[in-house]
Short mmCIF file of C-alpha atoms in Angstrom, two decimals:
data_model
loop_
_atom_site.label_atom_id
_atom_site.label_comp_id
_atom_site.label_asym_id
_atom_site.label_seq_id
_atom_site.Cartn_x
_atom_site.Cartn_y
_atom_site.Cartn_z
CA UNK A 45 -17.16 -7.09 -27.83
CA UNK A 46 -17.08 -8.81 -24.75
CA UNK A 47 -20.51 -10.58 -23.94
CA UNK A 48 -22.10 -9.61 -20.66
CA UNK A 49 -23.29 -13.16 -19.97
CA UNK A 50 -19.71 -14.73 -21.20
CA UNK A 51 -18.53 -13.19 -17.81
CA UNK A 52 -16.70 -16.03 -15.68
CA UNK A 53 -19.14 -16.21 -12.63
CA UNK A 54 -17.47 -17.39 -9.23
CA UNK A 55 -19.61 -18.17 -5.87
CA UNK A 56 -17.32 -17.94 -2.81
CA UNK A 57 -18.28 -20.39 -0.33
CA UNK A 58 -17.47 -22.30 3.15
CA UNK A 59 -18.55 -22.35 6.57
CA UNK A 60 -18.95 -19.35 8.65
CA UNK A 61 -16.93 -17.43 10.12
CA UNK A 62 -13.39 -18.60 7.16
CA UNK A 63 -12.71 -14.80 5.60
CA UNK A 64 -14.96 -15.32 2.33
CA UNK A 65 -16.07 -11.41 2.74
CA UNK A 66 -12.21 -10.84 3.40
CA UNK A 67 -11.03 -12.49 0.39
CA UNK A 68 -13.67 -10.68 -1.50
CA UNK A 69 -12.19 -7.20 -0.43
CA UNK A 70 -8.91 -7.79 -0.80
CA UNK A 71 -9.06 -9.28 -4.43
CA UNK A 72 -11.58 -5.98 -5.45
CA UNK A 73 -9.29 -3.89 -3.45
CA UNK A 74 -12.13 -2.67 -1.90
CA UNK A 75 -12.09 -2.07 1.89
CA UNK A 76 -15.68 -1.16 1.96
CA UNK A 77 -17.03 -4.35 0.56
CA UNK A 78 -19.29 -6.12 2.54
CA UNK A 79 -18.91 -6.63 6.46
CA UNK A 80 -16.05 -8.11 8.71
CA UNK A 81 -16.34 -9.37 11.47
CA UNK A 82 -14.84 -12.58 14.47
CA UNK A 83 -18.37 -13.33 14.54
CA UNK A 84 -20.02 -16.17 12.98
CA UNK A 85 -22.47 -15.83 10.23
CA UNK A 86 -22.07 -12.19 9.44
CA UNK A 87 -22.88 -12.41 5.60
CA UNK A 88 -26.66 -13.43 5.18
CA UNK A 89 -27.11 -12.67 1.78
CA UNK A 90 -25.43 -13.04 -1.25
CA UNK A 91 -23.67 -10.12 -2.39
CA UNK A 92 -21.71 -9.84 -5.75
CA UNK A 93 -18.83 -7.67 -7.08
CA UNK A 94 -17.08 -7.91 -10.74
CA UNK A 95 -13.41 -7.54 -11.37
CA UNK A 96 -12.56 -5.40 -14.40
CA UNK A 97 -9.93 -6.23 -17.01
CA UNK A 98 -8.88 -2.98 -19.62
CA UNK A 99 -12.25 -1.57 -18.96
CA UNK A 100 -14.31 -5.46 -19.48
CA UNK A 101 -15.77 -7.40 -17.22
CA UNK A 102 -13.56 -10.33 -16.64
CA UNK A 103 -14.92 -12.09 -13.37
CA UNK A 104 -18.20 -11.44 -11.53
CA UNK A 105 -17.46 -13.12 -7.64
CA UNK A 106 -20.30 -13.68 -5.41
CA UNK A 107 -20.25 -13.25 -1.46
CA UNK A 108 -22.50 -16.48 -0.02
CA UNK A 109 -23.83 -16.90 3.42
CA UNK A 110 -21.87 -19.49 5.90
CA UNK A 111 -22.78 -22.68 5.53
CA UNK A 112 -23.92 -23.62 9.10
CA UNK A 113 -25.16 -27.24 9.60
CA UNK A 114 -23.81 -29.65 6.40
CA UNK A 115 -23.95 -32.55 8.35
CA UNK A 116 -27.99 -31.87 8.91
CA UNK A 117 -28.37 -31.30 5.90
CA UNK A 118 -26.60 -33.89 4.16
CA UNK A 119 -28.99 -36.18 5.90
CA UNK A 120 -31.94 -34.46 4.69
CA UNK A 121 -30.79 -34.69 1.44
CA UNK A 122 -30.66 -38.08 1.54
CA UNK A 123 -33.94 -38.68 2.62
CA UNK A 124 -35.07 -37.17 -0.41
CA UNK A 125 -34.10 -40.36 -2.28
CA UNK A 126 -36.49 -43.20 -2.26
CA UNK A 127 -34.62 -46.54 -1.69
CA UNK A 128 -33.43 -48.49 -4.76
CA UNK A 129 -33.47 -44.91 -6.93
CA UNK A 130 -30.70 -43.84 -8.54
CA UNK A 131 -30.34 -39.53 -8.26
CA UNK A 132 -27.54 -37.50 -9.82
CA UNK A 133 -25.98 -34.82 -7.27
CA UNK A 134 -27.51 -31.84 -9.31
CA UNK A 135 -30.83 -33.64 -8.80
CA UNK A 136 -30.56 -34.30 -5.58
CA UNK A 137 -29.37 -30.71 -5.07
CA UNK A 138 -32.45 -29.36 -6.92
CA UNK A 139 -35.45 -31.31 -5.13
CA UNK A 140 -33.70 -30.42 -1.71
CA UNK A 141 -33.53 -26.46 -2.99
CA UNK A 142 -37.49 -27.32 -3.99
CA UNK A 143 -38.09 -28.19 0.04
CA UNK A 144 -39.86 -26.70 2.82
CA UNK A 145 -36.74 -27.09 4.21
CA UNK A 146 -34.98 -24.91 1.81
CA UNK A 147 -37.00 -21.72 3.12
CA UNK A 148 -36.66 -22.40 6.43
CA UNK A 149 -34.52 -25.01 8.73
CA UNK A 150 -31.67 -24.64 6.33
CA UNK A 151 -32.43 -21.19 3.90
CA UNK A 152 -28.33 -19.98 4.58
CA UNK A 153 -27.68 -23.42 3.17
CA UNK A 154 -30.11 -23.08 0.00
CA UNK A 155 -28.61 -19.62 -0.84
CA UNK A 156 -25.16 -20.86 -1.30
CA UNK A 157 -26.10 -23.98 -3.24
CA UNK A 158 -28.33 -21.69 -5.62
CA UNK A 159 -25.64 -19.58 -6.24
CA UNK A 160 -23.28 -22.64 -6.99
CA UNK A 161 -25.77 -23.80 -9.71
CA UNK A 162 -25.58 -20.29 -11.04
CA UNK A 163 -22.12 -19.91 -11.60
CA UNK A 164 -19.33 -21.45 -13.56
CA UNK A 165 -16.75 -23.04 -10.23
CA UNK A 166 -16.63 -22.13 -6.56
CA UNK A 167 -13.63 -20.30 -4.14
CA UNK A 168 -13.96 -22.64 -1.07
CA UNK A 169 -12.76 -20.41 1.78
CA UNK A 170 -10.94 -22.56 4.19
CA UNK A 171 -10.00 -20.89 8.12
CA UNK A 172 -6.40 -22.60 8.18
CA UNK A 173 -6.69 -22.46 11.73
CA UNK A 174 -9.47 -24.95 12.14
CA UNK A 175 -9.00 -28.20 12.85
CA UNK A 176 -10.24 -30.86 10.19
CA UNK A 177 -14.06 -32.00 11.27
CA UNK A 178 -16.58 -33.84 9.61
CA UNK A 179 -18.68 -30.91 8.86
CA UNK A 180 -16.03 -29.50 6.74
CA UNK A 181 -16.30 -33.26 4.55
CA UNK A 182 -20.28 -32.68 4.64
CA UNK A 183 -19.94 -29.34 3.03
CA UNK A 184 -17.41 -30.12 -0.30
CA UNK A 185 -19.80 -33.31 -0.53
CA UNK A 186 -22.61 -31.36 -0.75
CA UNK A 187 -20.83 -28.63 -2.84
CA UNK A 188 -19.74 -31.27 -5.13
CA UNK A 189 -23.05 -32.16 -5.84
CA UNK A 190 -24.02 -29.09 -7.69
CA UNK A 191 -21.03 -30.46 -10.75
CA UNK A 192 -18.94 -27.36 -10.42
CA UNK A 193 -15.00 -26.95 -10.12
CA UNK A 194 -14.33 -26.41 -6.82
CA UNK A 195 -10.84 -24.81 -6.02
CA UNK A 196 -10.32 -24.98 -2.05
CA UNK A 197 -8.61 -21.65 -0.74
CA UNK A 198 -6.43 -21.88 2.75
CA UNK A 199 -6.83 -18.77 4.70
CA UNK A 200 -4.81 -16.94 7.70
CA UNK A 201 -1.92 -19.28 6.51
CA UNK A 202 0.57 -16.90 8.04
CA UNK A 203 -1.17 -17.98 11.87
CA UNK A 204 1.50 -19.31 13.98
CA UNK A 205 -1.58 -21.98 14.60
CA UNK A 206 -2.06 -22.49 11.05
CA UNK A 207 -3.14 -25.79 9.82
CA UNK A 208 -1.87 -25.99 6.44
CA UNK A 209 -0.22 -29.46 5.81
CA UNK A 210 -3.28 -31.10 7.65
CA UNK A 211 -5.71 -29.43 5.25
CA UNK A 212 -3.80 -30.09 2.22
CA UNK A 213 -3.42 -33.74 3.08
CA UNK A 214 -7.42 -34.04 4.14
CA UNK A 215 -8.17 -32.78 0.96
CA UNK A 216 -6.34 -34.70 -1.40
CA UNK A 217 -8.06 -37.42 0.33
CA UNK A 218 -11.30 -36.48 -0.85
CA UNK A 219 -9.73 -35.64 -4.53
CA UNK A 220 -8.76 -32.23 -4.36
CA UNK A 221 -5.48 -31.91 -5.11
CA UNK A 222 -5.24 -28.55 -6.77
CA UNK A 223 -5.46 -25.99 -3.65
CA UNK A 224 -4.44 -22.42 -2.50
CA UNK A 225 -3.14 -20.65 -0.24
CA UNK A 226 -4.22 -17.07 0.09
CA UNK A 227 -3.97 -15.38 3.51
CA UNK A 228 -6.25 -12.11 2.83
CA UNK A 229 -5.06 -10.01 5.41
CA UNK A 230 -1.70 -10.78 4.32
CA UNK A 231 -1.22 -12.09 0.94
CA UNK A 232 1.64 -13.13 -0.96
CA UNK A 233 2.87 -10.75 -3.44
CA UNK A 234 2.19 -13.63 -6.24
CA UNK A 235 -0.81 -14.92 -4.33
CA UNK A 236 -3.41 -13.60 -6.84
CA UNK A 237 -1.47 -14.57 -9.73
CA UNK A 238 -1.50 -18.13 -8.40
CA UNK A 239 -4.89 -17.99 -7.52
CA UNK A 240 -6.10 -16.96 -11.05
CA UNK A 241 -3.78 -19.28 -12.53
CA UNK A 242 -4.68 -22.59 -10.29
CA UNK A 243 -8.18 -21.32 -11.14
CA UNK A 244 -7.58 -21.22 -15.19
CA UNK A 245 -6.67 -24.53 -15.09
CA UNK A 246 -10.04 -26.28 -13.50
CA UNK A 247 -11.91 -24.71 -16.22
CA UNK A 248 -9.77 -24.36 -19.05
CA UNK A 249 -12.43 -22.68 -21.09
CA UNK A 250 -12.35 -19.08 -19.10
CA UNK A 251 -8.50 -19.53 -18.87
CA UNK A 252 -8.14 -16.45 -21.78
CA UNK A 253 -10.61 -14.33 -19.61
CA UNK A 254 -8.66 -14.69 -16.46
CA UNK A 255 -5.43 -14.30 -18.13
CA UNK A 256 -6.61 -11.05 -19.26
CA UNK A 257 -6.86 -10.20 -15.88
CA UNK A 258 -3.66 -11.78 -14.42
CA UNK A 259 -2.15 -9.68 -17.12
CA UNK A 260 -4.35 -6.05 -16.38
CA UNK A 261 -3.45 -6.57 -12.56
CA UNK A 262 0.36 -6.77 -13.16
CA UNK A 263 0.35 -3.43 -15.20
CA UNK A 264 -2.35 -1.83 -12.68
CA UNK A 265 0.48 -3.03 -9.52
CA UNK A 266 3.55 -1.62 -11.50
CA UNK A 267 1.96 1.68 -12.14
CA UNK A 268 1.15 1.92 -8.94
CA UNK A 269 4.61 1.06 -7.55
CA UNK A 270 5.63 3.57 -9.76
CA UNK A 271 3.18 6.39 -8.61
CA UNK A 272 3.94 5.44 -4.63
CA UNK A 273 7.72 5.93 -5.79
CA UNK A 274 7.22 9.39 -7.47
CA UNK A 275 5.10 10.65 -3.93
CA UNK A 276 7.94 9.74 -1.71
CA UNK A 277 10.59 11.34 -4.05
CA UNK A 278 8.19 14.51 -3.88
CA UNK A 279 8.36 14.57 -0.33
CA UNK A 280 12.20 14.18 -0.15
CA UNK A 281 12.64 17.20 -2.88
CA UNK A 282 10.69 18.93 -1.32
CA UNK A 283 11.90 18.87 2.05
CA UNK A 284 15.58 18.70 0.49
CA UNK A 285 14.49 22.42 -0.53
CA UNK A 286 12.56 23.39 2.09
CA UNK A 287 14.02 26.82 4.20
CA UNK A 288 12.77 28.62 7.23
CA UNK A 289 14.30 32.48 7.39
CA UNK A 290 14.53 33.69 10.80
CA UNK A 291 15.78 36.71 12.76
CA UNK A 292 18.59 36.21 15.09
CA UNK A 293 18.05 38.81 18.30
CA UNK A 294 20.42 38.76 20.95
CA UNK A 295 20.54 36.47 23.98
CA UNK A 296 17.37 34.80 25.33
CA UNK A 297 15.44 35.73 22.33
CA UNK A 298 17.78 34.22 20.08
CA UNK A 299 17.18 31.25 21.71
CA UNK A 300 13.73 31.48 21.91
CA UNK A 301 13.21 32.48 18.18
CA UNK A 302 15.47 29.26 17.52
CA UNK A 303 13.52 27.15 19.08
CA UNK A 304 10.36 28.52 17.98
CA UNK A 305 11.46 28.06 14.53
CA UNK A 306 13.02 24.37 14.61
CA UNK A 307 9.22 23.41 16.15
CA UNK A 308 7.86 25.20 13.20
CA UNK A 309 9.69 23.75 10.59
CA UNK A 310 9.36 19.95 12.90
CA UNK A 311 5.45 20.89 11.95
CA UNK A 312 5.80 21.21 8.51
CA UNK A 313 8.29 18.11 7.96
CA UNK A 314 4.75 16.22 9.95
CA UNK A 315 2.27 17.28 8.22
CA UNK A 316 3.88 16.87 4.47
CA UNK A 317 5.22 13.43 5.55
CA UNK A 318 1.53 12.72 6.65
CA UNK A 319 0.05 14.02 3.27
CA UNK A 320 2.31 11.54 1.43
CA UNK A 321 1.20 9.21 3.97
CA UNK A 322 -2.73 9.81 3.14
CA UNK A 323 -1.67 9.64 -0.56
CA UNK A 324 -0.21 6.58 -0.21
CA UNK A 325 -3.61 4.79 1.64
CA UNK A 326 -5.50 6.31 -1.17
CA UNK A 327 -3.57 5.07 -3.91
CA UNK A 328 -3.43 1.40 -2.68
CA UNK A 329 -7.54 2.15 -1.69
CA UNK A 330 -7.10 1.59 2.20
CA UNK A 331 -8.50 3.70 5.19
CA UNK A 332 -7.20 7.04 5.85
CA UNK A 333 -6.59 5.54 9.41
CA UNK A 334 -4.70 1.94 8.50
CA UNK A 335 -1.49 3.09 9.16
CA UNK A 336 -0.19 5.44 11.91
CA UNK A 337 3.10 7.72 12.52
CA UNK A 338 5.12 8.23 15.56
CA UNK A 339 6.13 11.79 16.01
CA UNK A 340 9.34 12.47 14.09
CA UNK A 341 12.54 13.13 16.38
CA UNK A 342 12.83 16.60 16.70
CA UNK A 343 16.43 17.33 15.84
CA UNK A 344 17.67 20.63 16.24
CA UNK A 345 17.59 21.79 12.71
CA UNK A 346 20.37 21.98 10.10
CA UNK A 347 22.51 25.30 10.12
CA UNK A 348 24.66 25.01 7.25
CA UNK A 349 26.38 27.73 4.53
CA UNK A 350 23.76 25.70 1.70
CA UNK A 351 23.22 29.00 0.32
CA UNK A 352 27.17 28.14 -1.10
CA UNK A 353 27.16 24.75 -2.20
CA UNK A 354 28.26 23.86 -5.65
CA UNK A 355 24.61 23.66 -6.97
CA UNK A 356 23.97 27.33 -6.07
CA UNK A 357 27.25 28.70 -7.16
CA UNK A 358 26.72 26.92 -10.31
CA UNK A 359 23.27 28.21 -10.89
CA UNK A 360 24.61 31.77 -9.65
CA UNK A 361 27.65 31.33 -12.65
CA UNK A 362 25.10 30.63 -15.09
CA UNK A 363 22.92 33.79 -13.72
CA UNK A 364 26.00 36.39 -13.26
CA UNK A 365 27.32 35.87 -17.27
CA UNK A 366 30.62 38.24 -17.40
CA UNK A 367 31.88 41.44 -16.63
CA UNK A 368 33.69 43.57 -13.80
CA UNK A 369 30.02 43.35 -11.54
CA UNK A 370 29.89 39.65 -12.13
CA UNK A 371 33.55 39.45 -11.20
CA UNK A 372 32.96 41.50 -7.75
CA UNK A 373 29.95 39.34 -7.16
CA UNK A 374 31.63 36.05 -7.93
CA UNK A 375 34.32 37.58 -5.26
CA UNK A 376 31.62 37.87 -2.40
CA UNK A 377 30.55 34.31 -3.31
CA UNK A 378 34.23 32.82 -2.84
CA UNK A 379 35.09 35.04 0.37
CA UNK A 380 31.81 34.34 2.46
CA UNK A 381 32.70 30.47 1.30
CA UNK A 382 35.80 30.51 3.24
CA UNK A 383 34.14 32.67 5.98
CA UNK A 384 36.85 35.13 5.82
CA UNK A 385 35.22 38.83 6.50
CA UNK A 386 35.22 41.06 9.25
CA UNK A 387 32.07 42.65 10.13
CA UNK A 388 32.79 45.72 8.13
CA UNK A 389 33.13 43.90 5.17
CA UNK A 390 30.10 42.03 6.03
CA UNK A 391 28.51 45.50 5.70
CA UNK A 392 30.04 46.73 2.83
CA UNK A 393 29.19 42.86 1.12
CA UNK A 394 25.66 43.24 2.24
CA UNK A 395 24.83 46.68 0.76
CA UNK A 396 26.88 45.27 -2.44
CA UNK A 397 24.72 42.15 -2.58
CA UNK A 398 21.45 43.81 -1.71
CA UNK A 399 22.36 46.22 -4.92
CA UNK A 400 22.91 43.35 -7.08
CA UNK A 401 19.22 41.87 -6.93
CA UNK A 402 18.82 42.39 -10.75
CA UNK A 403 21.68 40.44 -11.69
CA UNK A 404 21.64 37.74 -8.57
CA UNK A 405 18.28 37.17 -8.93
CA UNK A 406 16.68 35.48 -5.39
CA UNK A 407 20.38 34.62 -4.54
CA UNK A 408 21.52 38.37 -4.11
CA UNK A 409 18.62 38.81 -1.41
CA UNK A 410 19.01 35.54 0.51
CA UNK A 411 23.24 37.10 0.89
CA UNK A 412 22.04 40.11 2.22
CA UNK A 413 20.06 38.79 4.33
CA UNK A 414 22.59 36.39 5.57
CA UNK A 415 24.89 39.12 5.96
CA UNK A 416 22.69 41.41 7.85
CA UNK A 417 22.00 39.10 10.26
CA UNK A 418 19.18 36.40 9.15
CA UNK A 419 19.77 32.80 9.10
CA UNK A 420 18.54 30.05 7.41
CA UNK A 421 16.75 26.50 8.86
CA UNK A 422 16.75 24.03 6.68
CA UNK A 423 15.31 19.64 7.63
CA UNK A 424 18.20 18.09 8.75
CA UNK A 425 20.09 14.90 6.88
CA UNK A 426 19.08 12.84 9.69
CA UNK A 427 15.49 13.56 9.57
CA UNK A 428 15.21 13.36 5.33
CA UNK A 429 16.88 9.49 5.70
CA UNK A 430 14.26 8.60 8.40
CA UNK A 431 11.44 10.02 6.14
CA UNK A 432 12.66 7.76 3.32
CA UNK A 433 12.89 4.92 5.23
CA UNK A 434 9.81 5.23 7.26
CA UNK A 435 8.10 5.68 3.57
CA UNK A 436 9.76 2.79 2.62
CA UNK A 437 8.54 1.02 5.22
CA UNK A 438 5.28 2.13 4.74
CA UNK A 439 5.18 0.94 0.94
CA UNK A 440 6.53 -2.30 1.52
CA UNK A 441 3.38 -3.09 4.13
CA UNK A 442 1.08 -1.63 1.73
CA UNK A 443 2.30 -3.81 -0.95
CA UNK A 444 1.68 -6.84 1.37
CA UNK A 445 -1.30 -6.20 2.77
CA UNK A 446 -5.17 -7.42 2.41
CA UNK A 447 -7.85 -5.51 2.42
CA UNK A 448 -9.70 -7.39 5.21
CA UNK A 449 -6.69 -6.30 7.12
CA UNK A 450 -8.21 -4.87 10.82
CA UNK A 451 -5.17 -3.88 12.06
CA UNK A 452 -3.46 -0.16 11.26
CA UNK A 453 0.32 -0.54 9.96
CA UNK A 454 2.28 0.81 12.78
CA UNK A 455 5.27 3.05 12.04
CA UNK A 456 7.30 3.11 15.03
CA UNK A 457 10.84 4.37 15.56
CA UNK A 458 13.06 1.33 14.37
CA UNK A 459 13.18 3.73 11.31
CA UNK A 460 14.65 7.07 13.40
CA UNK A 461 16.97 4.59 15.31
CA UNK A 462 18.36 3.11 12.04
CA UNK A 463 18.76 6.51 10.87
CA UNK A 464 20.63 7.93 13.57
CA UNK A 465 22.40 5.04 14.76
CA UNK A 466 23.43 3.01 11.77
CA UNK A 467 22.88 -0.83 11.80
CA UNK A 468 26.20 -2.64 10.28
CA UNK A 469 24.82 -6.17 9.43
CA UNK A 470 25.49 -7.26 6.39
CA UNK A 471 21.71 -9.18 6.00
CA UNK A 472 20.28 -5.31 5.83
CA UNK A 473 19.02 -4.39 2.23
CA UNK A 474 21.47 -2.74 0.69
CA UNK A 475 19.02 0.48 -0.11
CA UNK A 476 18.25 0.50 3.06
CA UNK A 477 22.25 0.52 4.34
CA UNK A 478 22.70 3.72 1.67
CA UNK A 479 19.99 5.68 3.07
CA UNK A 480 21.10 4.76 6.44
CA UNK A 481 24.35 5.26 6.48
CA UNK A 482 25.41 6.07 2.67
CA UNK A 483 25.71 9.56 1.00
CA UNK A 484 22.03 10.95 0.64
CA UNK A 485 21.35 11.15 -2.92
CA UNK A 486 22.63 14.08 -4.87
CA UNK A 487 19.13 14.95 -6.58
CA UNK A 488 18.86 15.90 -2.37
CA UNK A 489 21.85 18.15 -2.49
CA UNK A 490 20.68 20.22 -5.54
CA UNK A 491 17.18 20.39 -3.96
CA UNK A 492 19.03 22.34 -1.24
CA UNK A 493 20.34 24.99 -3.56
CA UNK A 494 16.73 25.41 -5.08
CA UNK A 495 13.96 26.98 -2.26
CA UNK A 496 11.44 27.17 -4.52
CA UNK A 497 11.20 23.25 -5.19
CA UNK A 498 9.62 23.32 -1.72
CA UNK A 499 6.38 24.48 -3.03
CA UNK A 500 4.23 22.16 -5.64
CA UNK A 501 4.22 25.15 -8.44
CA UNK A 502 5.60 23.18 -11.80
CA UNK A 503 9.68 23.30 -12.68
CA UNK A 504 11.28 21.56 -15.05
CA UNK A 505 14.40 20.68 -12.82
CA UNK A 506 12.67 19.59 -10.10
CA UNK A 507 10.99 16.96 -11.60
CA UNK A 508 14.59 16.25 -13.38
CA UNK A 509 15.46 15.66 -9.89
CA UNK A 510 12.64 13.71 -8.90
CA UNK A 511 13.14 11.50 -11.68
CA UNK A 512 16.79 10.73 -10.58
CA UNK A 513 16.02 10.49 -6.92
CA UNK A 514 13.14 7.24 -8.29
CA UNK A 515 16.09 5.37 -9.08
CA UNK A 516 17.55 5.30 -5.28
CA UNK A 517 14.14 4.71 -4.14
CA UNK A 518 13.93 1.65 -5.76
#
């Protein structure tokens, strides 16, 4: 059994204002933790979380306040050796912490050297940004005093102001040459890893404990890659599937009742795109509001014969069996195909296939009623290959984003553009050039012959097709 108190204990430290709240959310996932904010000294007390591994405890991180004056203090500290006498940096650390001082002039100061004592190493939260200063030597001296592994951490590395080769070159100057780079609102997709890895190695003795949770976070991000997958596919099935019946009236009204129905369907294409959407931010544990849709291009609709395709004809084959009624209705089937009837024969067909509910099943309604006048909407090609690569989109910022991120993700219309107006460089992903330009996936075109996948009810085939459509996802 793992031992409460065996827990690798980690005090996150550094001046104010560096992202040490931010790095705590975005290694707990947990957008909620703590507070955020551009201005200095925000944390005032420490504040703790634990990172689970299987169901243990594998790493308990604390949240310090900013260190605000080292180079004031460092003074003070040394004042609290007599001349000639020889003090360790834990004892110096200890008879400053047993100050006046330490309750007042400099309490921030005390908190985050208490809770270095306390723990096992230290996260030294750098802003990459800064420039190098004296007070930033002042602080690792003083850290470095409590004897704890310190393991510096660069933040905002991705700034176009970013300071990084300075900071790794200052640092190795004062004997830290094993250093990170982890920019929380934007992390590297093997930043953690590297982090918990470069972290094993300055104290070897917890390195089974963090591997343990290297290892639970890899199988925690792949089934969560493959649960973001399976929502998009959803959404595509479904909308593959999806059908709006509507009346046709003559003259203005048919016009009116078509565009009434295209906006209607346009809604419902929305709002189940934005439910996957609100799935997605819940599954990666952001804010319902950190990423935002433009409207959808509303396209006038898809009027095609799908009612005939080879998936429905198939299905209807497998339906009819034999005989002289199966025959006649296989007949209907092949001459509406070819559009060949007058509108006699429509009549005569339409009674016939009305007749024949029993043996069509749904099919022998949805002829009639194409027959008799009714037509069919169904989400255009167009509009299913800019869903799939808006999601996309969409996944691929989630998987690179921290959770001290501020900004929503903003999903414009480079996605509807690339849809409708193919990009031909060869650079583009090649899954993105298929659902661009490619043939849409045939999962897709044997949703279309199956209405009833449109609804979330539980079917065997659908998820068949689901399945299948993962794989183009990918």
């Amino acid at each position: 059994m793992h031992a409460m108190n065996d827990t690798l204990r980690l005090a996150v430290v550094g001046h104010t204002n560096t992202g040490k709240t931010s790095l705590l959310r975005t290694l707990a996932r947990d957008v909620g933790f703590g507070e955020v904010s551009d201005c200095a000294g925000t944390t005032r007390h420490v504040e703790g979380l634990r990172l689970m591994a299987d169901g243990l405890p594998a790493a308990e991180l604390f949240d310090t306040p900013g260190m605000e004056d080292a180079i004031a203090l460092l003074e003070f500290s040394d004042g609290l050796v007599a001349a000639g006498e020889r003090v360790d940096g834990p004892e110096r650390v200890a008879r400053f912490l047993a100050s006046e001082a330490a309750r007042g002039r400099f309490e921030q100061e005390a908190k985050v050297l208490r809770q270095m004592l306390a723990s096992d190493a230290a996260l030294y939260v750098i802003d990459a940004r800064d420039p190098v200063l004296p007070k930033h030597r002042d602080e690792l001296e003083l850290l470095a005093a409590c004897a704890r592994p310190v393991l510096p951490v660069l933040n905002f590395v991705a700034a176009p102001n970013a300071r990084v080769a300075d900071w790794r070159a200052a640092l190795a100057r004062l004997g830290l040459h094993a250093v990170v780079s982890f920019d929380t609102v934007a992390p590297p997709l093997d930043g953690e890893r590297e982090l918990f890895d470069t972290l094993a190695t300055l104290i070897h003795a917890h390195r089974p404990r963090l591997q343990a949770l290297i290892d639970a976070r890899a199988r925690e991000a792949d089934a969560r890659g493959e649960a973001a997958q399976r929502l998009v596919a959803e959404l595509l099935v479904e909308l593959a599937a999806r059908r709006d019946r509507i009346d046709e009236p003559a003259g203005e009204a048919s016009e009116a009742a078509l565009k009434a129905a295209v906006e209607r369907l346009h809604a419902v294409v929305r709002a189940r795109e934005q439910a996957c959407v609100d799935a997605l931010l819940r599954l990666y544990r952001f804010r319902p509001d950190d990423a935002r849709l433009d409207e959808l291009p509303l396209a006038d609709g898809r009027w095609e014969d799908d009612l005939f395709n080879p998936e429905t004809l198939r299905q209807m084959g497998v339906r009819l069996g034999t005989g002289a009624a199966a025959g006649a209705a296989a007949g209907v089937g092949v001459d509406l195909m070819v559009g060949g009837i007058t509108l006699g024969a429509a009549a005569a067909l339409g009674a016939l296939a009305g007749g024949l509910w029993q043996t069509f099943g749904h099919y022998g309604e949805r002829i009639a009623a194409k027959l008799r006048g009714h037509r069919e909407l169904t989400v255009d090609d167009a509009i299913l290959r800019i869903v799939a690569l808006r999601q996309r989109e969409l996944l691929a910022a989630l998987e690179g984003r921290g959770h001290a991120a501020m900004q929503p993700i903003e999903l414009g219309r480079a996605a509807a553009t690339a849809a409708v107006a193919p990009a031909v460089e060869s650079a583009v992903d090649p899954v993105v050039r298929q659902w661009r330009s490619g043939a849409l996936p045939a999962a897709l075109g044997r949703a279309r012959a199956h209405p009833e996948w449109a609804g979330e009810a539980a079917d065997a085939d659908k998820d068949e097709a689901i399945a299948e459509l993962l794989a183009a996802l990918a």
